[in-house]
């Protein structure tokens, strides 16, 4: 397509794209996001290509590889338009039937449909409870477009907000709209984006930068990855609009090199946008110049902190600096630099197109719009969910997430990544927004939501996060470097059964110092996982310290496995699978674990057939004395009691 | 003698280029107490990786010799070469006009870089939160057992490198191990063994 030279050209181009597309023509979309890719969507795609051509349907059926649909748990996902028939967990061998039954015969295939708790099949994607209760304004287009094709984005009205801004609005009006929308940063702190933009705009200087922070380092969060992979143009459009409002002509996208698909889809998006005249010199003939460089992060959690990220863009080691002067005033090469997170930028075109009033009509008093969460852990329906601010944890976890897996009991939900906290069952009706989460000693963070059940040890979780943070601390300031190390030592001791009375108080005391005295947000928020667990789950700490017991049965030093002689049928599975040969036994002889050899790897516990359940995990009590070697089993294999 | 030292010695020998007489290899094999087949394999592999990065210049050129692109250039070399040999770091710094200390600081700060040759197959076990609560530590134990090396190590025959990573963004499938670029969701012992034995 030729370079677009005006907003009218853009609209003409959109009409032209639409005129070539027949909305009634069947279109098979297959999710090619990271989750579905990992589950084998490539092979399903290949099968689709070959079956479609084998059946001579190439002219009659469109095939499209889209970004992440969010329901990663049940991938690979196929949705067939125009009826939006949704198939989950599709395998290559299902493809011929999909072609013959659904495409040629218009019949859905029951076994590939979603089945609700009552056994009712649901054919349409939008009616599956996981999707039905979401409000997907930012993430929704992912399922409709091929991220490698700019025409798909333009067909949905993409870049119309940019056209509107460049020709109908002054930079001040854009800024005013974003401020009135009260768009808060989706990356962690929740700082109002409009205020930040204004600071950078008002700081004197000819050269200013705008930056997309796609260094999504929080373990358990992957919404930025999915947005950048699945709809890169929405982020880019937001960035260009921001640059126009701020008066910047140069931008950066800082993206983790661990996200290769995001890097390649974004690179392609940039070159397509340049070709269309949507990026580069004289954008859409408006006279506004702006271009973007991609900077790959080399793997350091701390480099997602704004000042560290900007140092990394300069080609140095990404360590933070004190922020007496904010990066919005003095950032990359000491020039005013405005940094926002991927999801924040992707909200901007929506606000421009639909107005600040529309945006503020969604959400709570202090937090407007929606938020994408990665709902993961011990919940039934894991994946990415976008909900209006203010939805309660219960609605997210139970209504959308379908509750806890395997009928276990909910224990806690961890929000906000390593800087966040664990919320107990008593807070399950908490409305989720920036301020409520902070009040409850957690935070929004980038939107990780990790559900934990009764088999999760909260001391172990705190220890896990502290290990992560101590490992990722850059070591520049003492409170963070040394404080976290001491906290890790104490938590390790507690989990190894060597905790002492007073350890909890000591942890809390160090936490206060680290929180108050650290240089950057990593250290300042690092104690949160400890403080929230000592507050809400203090009894678990006490059980570890005083009772030398891990109630969830996780901490290896505090648990033992033994085989109940009354239940053992001498089936030999555990004996065969034990990696350290700690189990002895024989035909019709009770199997016995040698406690000295046992490494507590849990293999025997997992492989023992549930109908026997002979392997027992115990904590805080002595291991029962095993019968002498050579004792015959009381119960025969296969017999039920 | 530790494995690290063994590698360095073999690399010195391999660095001279060409093949070694059997007698040299058997002497190394005796001194290090490892089978001669492994010694020759290591020497051969290191001989290949020592011929590094003839393409360093091209990668530097891609970024127009820009000093601020040092991290990007090192990422490019790391990706193509699987590690950053010291002579390559020296030559990059010389060409860009930056102190070698900066390159080493970057190479030791970021996780993406390796100052040792990496195995042909990269095994990464995800230790992200979602994977952790769904049993990543137990998966890691199984992986260690299958590849016979610990996280951070490379097998002597350069077959595998094992590392733990902090989230590969596949949380819905956790716990996950990524072998080369294939993702495996909580593979059982047998499945792991099958995947590992398919790696040459």
PDB file of C-alpha atoms in Angstrom, chain B residues 50-59 80-81 88 95:
ATOM      1  CA  UNK B  50      37.070 -20.874  19.394  1.00  0.00           C
ATOM      2  CA  UNK B  51      36.723 -20.002  15.751  1.00  0.00           C
ATOM      3  CA  UNK B  52      34.130 -17.606  16.948  1.00  0.00           C
ATOM      4  CA  UNK B  53      32.351 -14.798  15.813  1.00  0.00           C
ATOM      5  CA  UNK B  54      34.004 -13.964  12.589  1.00  0.00           C
ATOM      6  CA  UNK B  55      30.747 -12.087  12.373  1.00  0.00           C
ATOM      7  CA  UNK B  56      31.441  -9.703  15.225  1.00  0.00           C
ATOM      8  CA  UNK B  57      32.182  -6.975  12.712  1.00  0.00           C
ATOM      9  CA  UNK B  58      28.856  -7.471  10.992  1.00  0.00           C
ATOM     10  CA  UNK B  59      26.986  -7.208  14.299  1.00  0.00           C
ATOM     11  CA  UNK B  80      25.000 -16.500  17.481  1.00  0.00           C
ATOM     12  CA  UNK B  81      27.924 -17.867  19.432  1.00  0.00           C
ATOM     13  CA  UNK B  88      35.889 -11.253  21.396  1.00  0.00           C
ATOM     14  CA  UNK B  95      36.318  -1.224  17.991  1.00  0.00           C
TER      15      UNK B  95
END
